[in-house]
PDB file of C-alpha atoms in Angstrom:
ATOM      1  CA  MET T  17     103.586 139.600 125.939  1.00 54.00           C
ATOM      2  CA  ASP T  18     105.394 143.634 125.350  1.00 50.00           C
ATOM      3  CA  GLN T  19     108.416 142.021 123.631  1.00 67.00           C
ATOM      4  CA  ASP T  20     108.566 141.196 119.445  1.00 85.00           C
ATOM      5  CA  LEU T  21     108.700 138.105 119.007  1.00 90.00           C
ATOM      6  CA  ILE T  22     111.882 137.023 115.804  1.00 91.00           C
ATOM      7  CA  VAL T  23     111.869 133.558 114.378  1.00 93.00           C
ATOM      8  CA  ARG T  24     114.535 133.235 112.298  1.00 93.00           C
ATOM      9  CA  PRO T  25     116.902 129.670 111.120  1.00 94.00           C
ATOM     10  CA  GLY T  26     119.071 128.490 114.186  1.00 96.00           C
ATOM     11  CA  THR T  27     123.101 129.203 114.001  1.00 95.00           C
ATOM     12  CA  ILE T  28     125.903 127.178 115.912  1.00 95.00           C
ATOM     13  CA  GLU T  29     126.792 130.406 118.181  1.00 96.00           C
ATOM     14  CA  ASP T  30     123.297 129.870 119.433  1.00 97.00           C
ATOM     15  CA  GLU T  31     123.574 126.113 120.099  1.00 97.00           C
ATOM     16  CA  SER T  32     124.337 127.342 124.310  1.00 96.00           C
ATOM     17  CA  ASP T  33     121.028 129.355 123.560  1.00 97.00           C
ATOM     18  CA  ILE T  34     118.950 126.199 122.391  1.00 97.00           C
ATOM     19  CA  ALA T  35     120.479 123.994 124.736  1.00 97.00           C
ATOM     20  CA  ARG T  36     119.341 125.927 127.539  1.00 97.00           C
ATOM     21  CA  THR T  37     115.756 126.281 126.132  1.00 97.00           C
ATOM     22  CA  ILE T  38     115.256 122.513 125.828  1.00 96.00           C
ATOM     23  CA  HIS T  39     116.969 120.764 128.839  1.00 96.00           C
ATOM     24  CA  LEU T  40     114.495 123.743 130.452  1.00 96.00           C
ATOM     25  CA  ALA T  41     111.139 122.355 129.077  1.00 95.00           C
ATOM     26  CA  PHE T  42     111.517 118.809 129.039  1.00 93.00           C
ATOM     27  CA  THR T  43     112.490 118.901 132.307  1.00 94.00           C
ATOM     28  CA  GLU T  44     109.797 121.124 133.614  1.00 94.00           C
ATOM     29  CA  VAL T  45     107.608 119.016 131.800  1.00 92.00           C
ATOM     30  CA  ALA T  46     108.280 115.446 132.913  1.00 91.00           C
ATOM     31  CA  THR T  47     109.197 116.770 136.124  1.00 93.00           C
ATOM     32  CA  ARG T  48     105.575 117.776 135.891  1.00 92.00           C
ATOM     33  CA  HIS T  49     104.416 114.892 135.021  1.00 90.00           C
ATOM     34  CA  GLY T  50     106.845 112.072 137.148  1.00 89.00           C
ATOM     35  CA  ALA T  51     107.955 110.744 134.029  1.00 85.00           C
ATOM     36  CA  PRO T  52     111.832 110.323 133.124  1.00 79.00           C
ATOM     37  CA  ALA T  53     113.124 112.965 130.885  1.00 80.00           C
ATOM     38  CA  GLU T  54     114.442 112.492 127.752  1.00 80.00           C
ATOM     39  CA  PHE T  55     116.920 114.945 128.137  1.00 81.00           C
ATOM     40  CA  GLY T  56     118.084 114.447 131.710  1.00 78.00           C
ATOM     41  CA  THR T  57     120.704 117.006 131.786  1.00 89.00           C
ATOM     42  CA  LEU T  58     122.170 119.950 130.445  1.00 93.00           C
ATOM     43  CA  GLU T  59     125.428 117.868 128.980  1.00 92.00           C
ATOM     44  CA  THR T  60     123.304 116.002 127.157  1.00 87.00           C
ATOM     45  CA  CYS T  61     120.873 118.699 125.127  1.00 93.00           C
ATOM     46  CA  GLU T  62     124.681 120.704 124.198  1.00 94.00           C
ATOM     47  CA  ARG T  63     126.560 117.572 122.896  1.00 89.00           C
ATOM     48  CA  VAL T  64     122.450 117.108 120.934  1.00 89.00           C
ATOM     49  CA  VAL T  65     122.578 120.072 119.382  1.00 94.00           C
ATOM     50  CA  LYS T  66     125.582 120.328 118.547  1.00 92.00           C
ATOM     51  CA  LEU T  67     125.433 117.291 116.184  1.00 86.00           C
ATOM     52  CA  GLU T  68     122.029 118.586 115.122  1.00 89.00           C
ATOM     53  CA  PHE T  69     123.569 121.722 113.502  1.00 91.00           C
ATOM     54  CA  LYS T  70     126.595 119.107 111.747  1.00 87.00           C
ATOM     55  CA  ILE T  71     124.198 117.160 109.547  1.00 83.00           C
ATOM     56  CA  GLU T  72     122.655 119.108 106.949  1.00 82.00           C
ATOM     57  CA  SER T  73     119.857 117.732 106.702  1.00 83.00           C
ATOM     58  CA  ILE T  74     117.729 118.893 109.851  1.00 88.00           C
ATOM     59  CA  LYS T  75     117.085 122.342 109.874  1.00 89.00           C
ATOM     60  CA  CYS T  76     117.184 124.292 112.527  1.00 94.00           C
ATOM     61  CA  PHE T  77     114.097 127.584 113.591  1.00 95.00           C
ATOM     62  CA  VAL T  78     114.357 129.133 116.449  1.00 96.00           C
ATOM     63  CA  VAL T  79     111.854 132.380 118.287  1.00 96.00           C
ATOM     64  CA  GLU T  80     114.104 135.325 119.906  1.00 95.00           C
ATOM     65  CA  VAL T  81     112.568 137.981 122.562  1.00 92.00           C
ATOM     66  CA  LYS T  82     113.761 141.327 122.031  1.00 85.00           C
ATOM     67  CA  GLY T  83     114.306 143.373 124.145  1.00 74.00           C
ATOM     68  CA  GLU T  84     115.350 147.379 124.345  1.00 65.00           C
ATOM     69  CA  LEU T  85     118.899 145.935 125.705  1.00 62.00           C
ATOM     70  CA  SER T  86     119.406 142.193 125.061  1.00 72.00           C
ATOM     71  CA  SER T  87     117.645 139.392 123.384  1.00 87.00           C
ATOM     72  CA  LYS T  88     116.598 135.464 124.061  1.00 93.00           C
ATOM     73  CA  ILE T  89     116.347 132.318 122.705  1.00 96.00           C
ATOM     74  CA  VAL T  90     112.956 131.056 124.544  1.00 96.00           C
ATOM     75  CA  GLY T  91     111.523 128.570 121.670  1.00 97.00           C
ATOM     76  CA  VAL T  92     113.394 125.846 119.526  1.00 97.00           C
ATOM     77  CA  VAL T  93     112.412 123.293 116.620  1.00 95.00           C
ATOM     78  CA  PHE T  94     114.785 121.410 114.868  1.00 94.00           C
ATOM     79  CA  VAL T  95     113.348 119.542 111.537  1.00 90.00           C
ATOM     80  CA  SER T  96     115.238 115.796 110.197  1.00 86.00           C
ATOM     81  CA  HIS T  97     113.989 115.840 106.171  1.00 80.00           C
ATOM     82  CA  TYR T  98     116.105 113.207 105.502  1.00 76.00           C
ATOM     83  CA  ASP T  99     114.406 110.304 104.350  1.00 78.00           C
ATOM     84  CA  GLU T 100     110.351 108.892 102.208  1.00 77.00           C
ATOM     85  CA  VAL T 101     109.462 109.811 105.599  1.00 76.00           C
ATOM     86  CA  GLN T 102     110.590 113.318 107.479  1.00 82.00           C
ATOM     87  CA  GLY T 103     110.399 114.059 111.142  1.00 85.00           C
ATOM     88  CA  VAL T 104     109.929 116.652 113.755  1.00 89.00           C
ATOM     89  CA  GLU T 105     113.195 115.529 116.508  1.00 89.00           C
ATOM     90  CA  ILE T 106     112.488 118.747 118.979  1.00 92.00           C
ATOM     91  CA  VAL T 107     110.253 120.774 119.934  1.00 94.00           C
ATOM     92  CA  ALA T 108     111.171 122.764 122.669  1.00 95.00           C
ATOM     93  CA  VAL T 109     109.337 126.044 124.451  1.00 96.00           C
ATOM     94  CA  ASP T 110     111.489 128.103 127.466  1.00 96.00           C
ATOM     95  CA  PRO T 111     108.930 127.421 130.377  1.00 95.00           C
ATOM     96  CA  ALA T 112     108.633 130.872 131.612  1.00 93.00           C
ATOM     97  CA  PHE T 113     107.325 131.601 128.223  1.00 93.00           C
ATOM     98  CA  GLN T 114     105.227 129.493 127.555  1.00 92.00           C
ATOM     99  CA  GLY T 115     101.268 129.868 126.677  1.00 89.00           C
ATOM    100  CA  HIS T 116     102.347 132.635 124.610  1.00 89.00           C
ATOM    101  CA  GLY T 117     101.382 132.040 120.907  1.00 91.00           C
ATOM    102  CA  ILE T 118     105.839 130.309 120.241  1.00 94.00           C
ATOM    103  CA  GLY T 119     104.571 126.446 119.360  1.00 93.00           C
ATOM    104  CA  LYS T 120     102.222 127.637 117.331  1.00 91.00           C
ATOM    105  CA  LEU T 121     105.247 130.205 115.390  1.00 92.00           C
ATOM    106  CA  LEU T 122     107.514 127.300 115.660  1.00 93.00           C
ATOM    107  CA  MET T 123     105.147 125.290 114.335  1.00 89.00           C
ATOM    108  CA  GLY T 124     104.282 128.082 110.793  1.00 87.00           C
ATOM    109  CA  GLN T 125     107.942 126.826 109.883  1.00 85.00           C
ATOM    110  CA  LEU T 126     107.555 123.400 108.540  1.00 81.00           C
ATOM    111  CA  ASP T 127     105.228 125.032 106.092  1.00 73.00           C
ATOM    112  CA  LYS T 128     108.452 125.730 104.298  1.00 74.00           C
ATOM    113  CA  ILE T 129     110.148 122.469 104.946  1.00 71.00           C
ATOM    114  CA  PHE T 130     108.601 119.634 104.642  1.00 70.00           C
ATOM    115  CA  ASN T 131     106.670 118.257 101.203  1.00 65.00           C
ATOM    116  CA  ARG T 132     105.978 115.441 102.150  1.00 65.00           C
ATOM    117  CA  SER T 133     104.825 113.345 104.733  1.00 74.00           C
ATOM    118  CA  MET T 134     105.775 113.923 107.613  1.00 82.00           C
ATOM    119  CA  SER T 135     105.699 112.408 111.795  1.00 85.00           C
ATOM    120  CA  LEU T 136     106.467 112.570 115.510  1.00 87.00           C
ATOM    121  CA  VAL T 137     106.385 110.810 118.041  1.00 87.00           C
ATOM    122  CA  GLN T 138     104.951 112.555 121.688  1.00 87.00           C
ATOM    123  CA  ASP T 139     104.487 111.820 125.177  1.00 87.00           C
ATOM    124  CA  ALA T 140     100.545 111.345 125.946  1.00 85.00           C
ATOM    125  CA  PHE T 141     100.443 112.996 129.416  1.00 87.00           C
ATOM    126  CA  ASN T 142     101.844 116.294 127.693  1.00 87.00           C
ATOM    127  CA  VAL T 143      98.006 117.513 126.754  1.00 85.00           C
ATOM    128  CA  VAL T 144      99.108 121.049 125.804  1.00 85.00           C
ATOM    129  CA  SER T 145     101.384 119.919 122.952  1.00 88.00           C
ATOM    130  CA  PHE T 146      98.885 117.588 121.860  1.00 86.00           C
ATOM    131  CA  SER T 147      96.500 120.185 121.140  1.00 86.00           C
ATOM    132  CA  LEU T 148      99.371 121.980 119.372  1.00 88.00           C
ATOM    133  CA  TYR T 149     100.131 119.662 116.425  1.00 89.00           C
ATOM    134  CA  ALA T 150      96.090 119.072 116.132  1.00 88.00           C
ATOM    135  CA  MET T 151      95.988 122.321 115.191  1.00 86.00           C
ATOM    136  CA  ALA T 152      99.754 122.082 113.239  1.00 85.00           C
ATOM    137  CA  GLY T 153      97.076 119.403 111.354  1.00 86.00           C
ATOM    138  CA  PHE T 154      99.503 116.178 112.901  1.00 88.00           C
ATOM    139  CA  GLU T 155      96.924 113.530 113.172  1.00 88.00           C
ATOM    140  CA  LEU T 156      97.013 110.543 115.901  1.00 87.00           C
ATOM    141  CA  LYS T 157      97.992 107.187 113.805  1.00 85.00           C
ATOM    142  CA  GLU T 158     100.142 105.316 116.598  1.00 85.00           C
ATOM    143  CA  THR T 159      99.787 104.524 120.392  1.00 87.00           C
ATOM    144  CA  LEU T 160     102.777 103.630 121.981  1.00 85.00           C
ATOM    145  CA  THR T 161     104.000 101.514 124.662  1.00 85.00           C
ATOM    146  CA  VAL T 162     107.170 102.786 126.516  1.00 83.00           C
ATOM    147  CA  LEU T 163     109.078 100.218 127.977  1.00 82.00           C
ATOM    148  CA  THR T 164     112.823 100.443 129.785  1.00 80.00           C
ATOM    149  CA  THR T 165     115.343  98.809 132.084  1.00 78.00           C
ATOM    150  CA  HIS T 166     118.299  99.833 133.137  1.00 75.00           C
ATOM    151  CA  HIS T 167     119.401  95.365 133.141  1.00 73.00           C
ATOM    152  CA  ALA T 168     120.026  92.566 129.858  1.00 71.00           C
ATOM    153  CA  LEU T 169     117.788  89.810 129.075  1.00 73.00           C
ATOM    154  CA  GLU T 170     119.314  87.254 130.804  1.00 78.00           C
ATOM    155  CA  PRO T 171     120.428  84.406 129.598  1.00 85.00           C
ATOM    156  CA  GLU T 172     122.263  85.665 126.969  1.00 88.00           C
ATOM    157  CA  VAL T 173     122.044  84.010 123.368  1.00 92.00           C
ATOM    158  CA  PRO T 174     124.659  81.594 122.130  1.00 94.00           C
ATOM    159  CA  LEU T 175     125.626  82.803 118.611  1.00 96.00           C
ATOM    160  CA  ASP T 176     125.126  80.015 116.245  1.00 96.00           C
ATOM    161  CA  GLN T 177     127.444  78.872 113.466  1.00 96.00           C
ATOM    162  CA  GLY T 178     128.063  81.280 110.959  1.00 96.00           C
ATOM    163  CA  GLU T 179     126.737  83.903 112.658  1.00 97.00           C
ATOM    164  CA  VAL T 180     128.389  87.641 113.739  1.00 97.00           C
ATOM    165  CA  PHE T 181     127.844  90.223 116.155  1.00 96.00           C
ATOM    166  CA  ARG T 182     130.015  92.624 115.959  1.00 94.00           C
ATOM    167  CA  LEU T 183     130.124  97.090 115.923  1.00 93.00           C
ATOM    168  CA  MET T 184     127.891  98.439 112.793  1.00 94.00           C
ATOM    169  CA  VAL T 185     130.198 100.469 109.636  1.00 94.00           C
ATOM    170  CA  GLU T 186     129.417 102.889 106.511  1.00 93.00           C
ATOM    171  CA  ASP T 187     129.808  99.498 103.629  1.00 96.00           C
ATOM    172  CA  ASP T 188     126.363  98.110 106.151  1.00 97.00           C
ATOM    173  CA  VAL T 189     124.036 100.997 106.368  1.00 96.00           C
ATOM    174  CA  PRO T 190     122.233  99.429 101.871  1.00 96.00           C
ATOM    175  CA  ALA T 191     121.974  95.681 103.844  1.00 98.00           C
ATOM    176  CA  CYS T 192     120.318  97.252 106.895  1.00 97.00           C
ATOM    177  CA  ASP T 193     118.529  99.647 104.828  1.00 96.00           C
ATOM    178  CA  ASN T 194     116.961  97.204 102.262  1.00 97.00           C
ATOM    179  CA  LEU T 195     116.339  94.979 105.819  1.00 97.00           C
ATOM    180  CA  HIS T 196     114.729  98.271 107.020  1.00 96.00           C
ATOM    181  CA  LYS T 197     111.984  98.687 103.698  1.00 95.00           C
ATOM    182  CA  ARG T 198     111.372  94.807 103.960  1.00 95.00           C
ATOM    183  CA  VAL T 199     110.097  94.954 107.838  1.00 93.00           C
ATOM    184  CA  ASN T 200     108.427  97.736 108.017  1.00 88.00           C
ATOM    185  CA  GLY T 201     108.106  99.432 104.608  1.00 89.00           C
ATOM    186  CA  VAL T 202     110.309 102.962 104.343  1.00 87.00           C
ATOM    187  CA  SER T 203     113.400 103.749 103.721  1.00 90.00           C
ATOM    188  CA  ARG T 204     115.970 105.167 106.971  1.00 90.00           C
ATOM    189  CA  GLN T 205     119.609 105.175 104.041  1.00 89.00           C
ATOM    190  CA  ASN T 206     119.609 108.636 105.558  1.00 85.00           C
ATOM    191  CA  GLU T 207     119.347 108.511 109.256  1.00 85.00           C
ATOM    192  CA  LEU T 208     121.345 105.333 109.087  1.00 90.00           C
ATOM    193  CA  ARG T 209     124.549 107.336 107.999  1.00 86.00           C
ATOM    194  CA  MET T 210     123.329 110.655 110.390  1.00 81.00           C
ATOM    195  CA  LEU T 211     122.979 108.242 113.246  1.00 81.00           C
ATOM    196  CA  LEU T 212     126.573 106.154 112.008  1.00 84.00           C
ATOM    197  CA  HIS T 213     129.354 109.971 112.371  1.00 79.00           C
ATOM    198  CA  PRO T 214     131.136 109.547 114.145  1.00 78.00           C
ATOM    199  CA  GLU T 215     130.320 112.840 116.860  1.00 72.00           C
ATOM    200  CA  ASN T 216     127.218 110.221 117.748  1.00 72.00           C
ATOM    201  CA  ALA T 217     127.682 108.428 121.021  1.00 68.00           C
ATOM    202  CA  GLU T 218     126.035 105.463 120.299  1.00 73.00           C
ATOM    203  CA  LYS T 219     127.263 103.025 117.869  1.00 81.00           C
ATOM    204  CA  GLY T 220     125.580 100.575 115.903  1.00 90.00           C
ATOM    205  CA  HIS T 221     126.083  97.058 115.919  1.00 94.00           C
ATOM    206  CA  VAL T 222     124.429  94.168 112.933  1.00 96.00           C
ATOM    207  CA  LEU T 223     123.881  90.879 113.378  1.00 97.00           C
ATOM    208  CA  VAL T 224     125.471  88.887 110.437  1.00 98.00           C
ATOM    209  CA  ARG T 225     124.179  84.568 109.483  1.00 97.00           C
ATOM    210  CA  ASN T 226     126.266  83.601 106.738  1.00 96.00           C
ATOM    211  CA  ASN T 227     127.541  87.344 105.331  1.00 96.00           C
ATOM    212  CA  GLU T 228     123.496  88.228 105.073  1.00 97.00           C
ATOM    213  CA  ILE T 229     122.418  91.126 107.552  1.00 98.00           C
ATOM    214  CA  VAL T 230     119.148  89.995 109.743  1.00 98.00           C
ATOM    215  CA  GLY T 231     119.197  92.931 112.473  1.00 97.00           C
ATOM    216  CA  TYR T 232     121.188  95.937 113.346  1.00 96.00           C
ATOM    217  CA  SER T 233     120.870  98.480 116.347  1.00 92.00           C
ATOM    218  CA  MET T 234     121.613 101.902 116.688  1.00 88.00           C
ATOM    219  CA  GLY T 235     121.203 102.402 120.330  1.00 79.00           C
ATOM    220  CA  ILE T 236     117.296 101.014 121.815  1.00 74.00           C
ATOM    221  CA  THR T 237     116.993 104.328 123.865  1.00 70.00           C
ATOM    222  CA  TYR T 238     114.398 107.411 123.007  1.00 69.00           C
ATOM    223  CA  TRP T 239     116.483 108.093 120.013  1.00 72.00           C
ATOM    224  CA  GLY T 240     118.094 104.979 118.734  1.00 79.00           C
ATOM    225  CA  HIS T 241     115.757 102.490 116.737  1.00 87.00           C
ATOM    226  CA  THR T 242     116.313  98.814 115.714  1.00 91.00           C
ATOM    227  CA  CYS T 243     115.112  96.430 113.579  1.00 94.00           C
ATOM    228  CA  CYS T 244     115.143  92.008 113.279  1.00 95.00           C
ATOM    229  CA  ALA T 245     113.792  89.830 111.031  1.00 95.00           C
ATOM    230  CA  SER T 246     112.307  87.170 113.880  1.00 95.00           C
ATOM    231  CA  THR T 247     112.327  87.518 117.231  1.00 92.00           C
ATOM    232  CA  ARG T 248     114.889  85.559 118.450  1.00 95.00           C
ATOM    233  CA  ASP T 249     117.227  88.140 116.538  1.00 96.00           C
ATOM    234  CA  PHE T 250     116.217  91.021 118.431  1.00 91.00           C
ATOM    235  CA  THR T 251     116.388  89.198 121.460  1.00 92.00           C
ATOM    236  CA  ILE T 252     120.073  88.157 120.482  1.00 93.00           C
ATOM    237  CA  PHE T 253     120.181  92.221 121.131  1.00 90.00           C
ATOM    238  CA  ALA T 254     118.105  92.094 124.477  1.00 85.00           C
ATOM    239  CA  THR T 255     120.821  89.954 125.768  1.00 87.00           C
ATOM    240  CA  ARG T 256     123.813  91.840 124.370  1.00 86.00           C
ATOM    241  CA  LEU T 257     123.197  94.526 125.810  1.00 76.00           C
ATOM    242  CA  ASP T 258     125.851  96.268 127.967  1.00 73.00           C
ATOM    243  CA  LYS T 259     127.358  95.355 124.790  1.00 75.00           C
ATOM    244  CA  ILE T 260     125.307  97.921 123.295  1.00 74.00           C
ATOM    245  CA  HIS T 261     125.528 100.424 125.381  1.00 70.00           C
ATOM    246  CA  GLY T 262     127.868 100.212 128.302  1.00 64.00           C
ATOM    247  CA  ASP T 263     126.856 101.126 131.657  1.00 62.00           C
ATOM    248  CA  LEU T 264     123.292 100.418 131.378  1.00 54.00           C
ATOM    249  CA  ALA T 265     123.134 101.656 135.476  1.00 56.00           C
ATOM    250  CA  LYS T 266     123.661 105.124 133.784  1.00 63.00           C
ATOM    251  CA  LYS T 267     120.843 105.124 131.222  1.00 67.00           C
ATOM    252  CA  PRO T 268     117.522 102.993 130.209  1.00 71.00           C
ATOM    253  CA  VAL T 269     117.367 100.717 127.209  1.00 76.00           C
ATOM    254  CA  VAL T 270     114.014 102.444 125.582  1.00 79.00           C
ATOM    255  CA  LEU T 271     111.321 100.148 123.471  1.00 79.00           C
ATOM    256  CA  TYR T 272     108.779 101.392 121.827  1.00 81.00           C
ATOM    257  CA  LEU T 273     106.564  98.987 121.558  1.00 78.00           C
ATOM    258  CA  PRO T 274     103.322 100.503 118.936  1.00 77.00           C
ATOM    259  CA  ALA T 275      99.813  98.884 121.211  1.00 74.00           C
ATOM    260  CA  ARG T 276      97.615  97.832 118.315  1.00 67.00           C
ATOM    261  CA  ARG T 277     100.624  95.129 117.370  1.00 56.00           C
ATOM    262  CA  TYR T 278     100.250  94.538 120.597  1.00 46.00           C
ATOM    263  CA  PRO T 279      97.796  94.603 123.091  1.00 43.00           C
TER     264      PRO T 279
END
């Protein structure tokens, strides 16, 4: 490549170019492997990018190609550091510029941000990204099985006396975080507050039993997560997906199941 590559922090002025790069990258790799795209439309990318820039604990870096007359963003990474386990949220390189070391430049920014454990979820079919993350020092810890559906489970599990299924509010966050720490061993309190942002399309729901939160869902999608105290509690959410998601025909429900726990 005979053009200069510049790595710099992303800004809100870059939102449109960043969304375009993410949409191109994710659509290309999904189409090539016959897989569903996590960012199905440019509008979805634009909404996600706009929300990411509103959250102080999420940082963005871009790679820009500088030409004589113009410049173009061709790579982007979003990283979060709001809880115990820090995460790489989005990595994308414009397909027309892949194979020129742009991914390595983006990974090189991680050491400037992270000071403790970091994680990411990677599609197994994308072996190019796998090698990039391995060179950056990531190690495989868990294999996930992805299940998708456009239908709620039936029949709807009835609520027992003393149980309430309702929308999550800000005051629920400490109890939801305590549940997550009890079930999974780590805190996601700041992430929960981020997901409750008014501009997030997904709305949180909680299951309350005798005034105690025993389950919550921030959306059973690629970007949300759900935590419950028991299988029955999760089934209550699974049979109310239409209430959580609205029109299931337009966006699928997505479950990530750890393979070692669900052989």
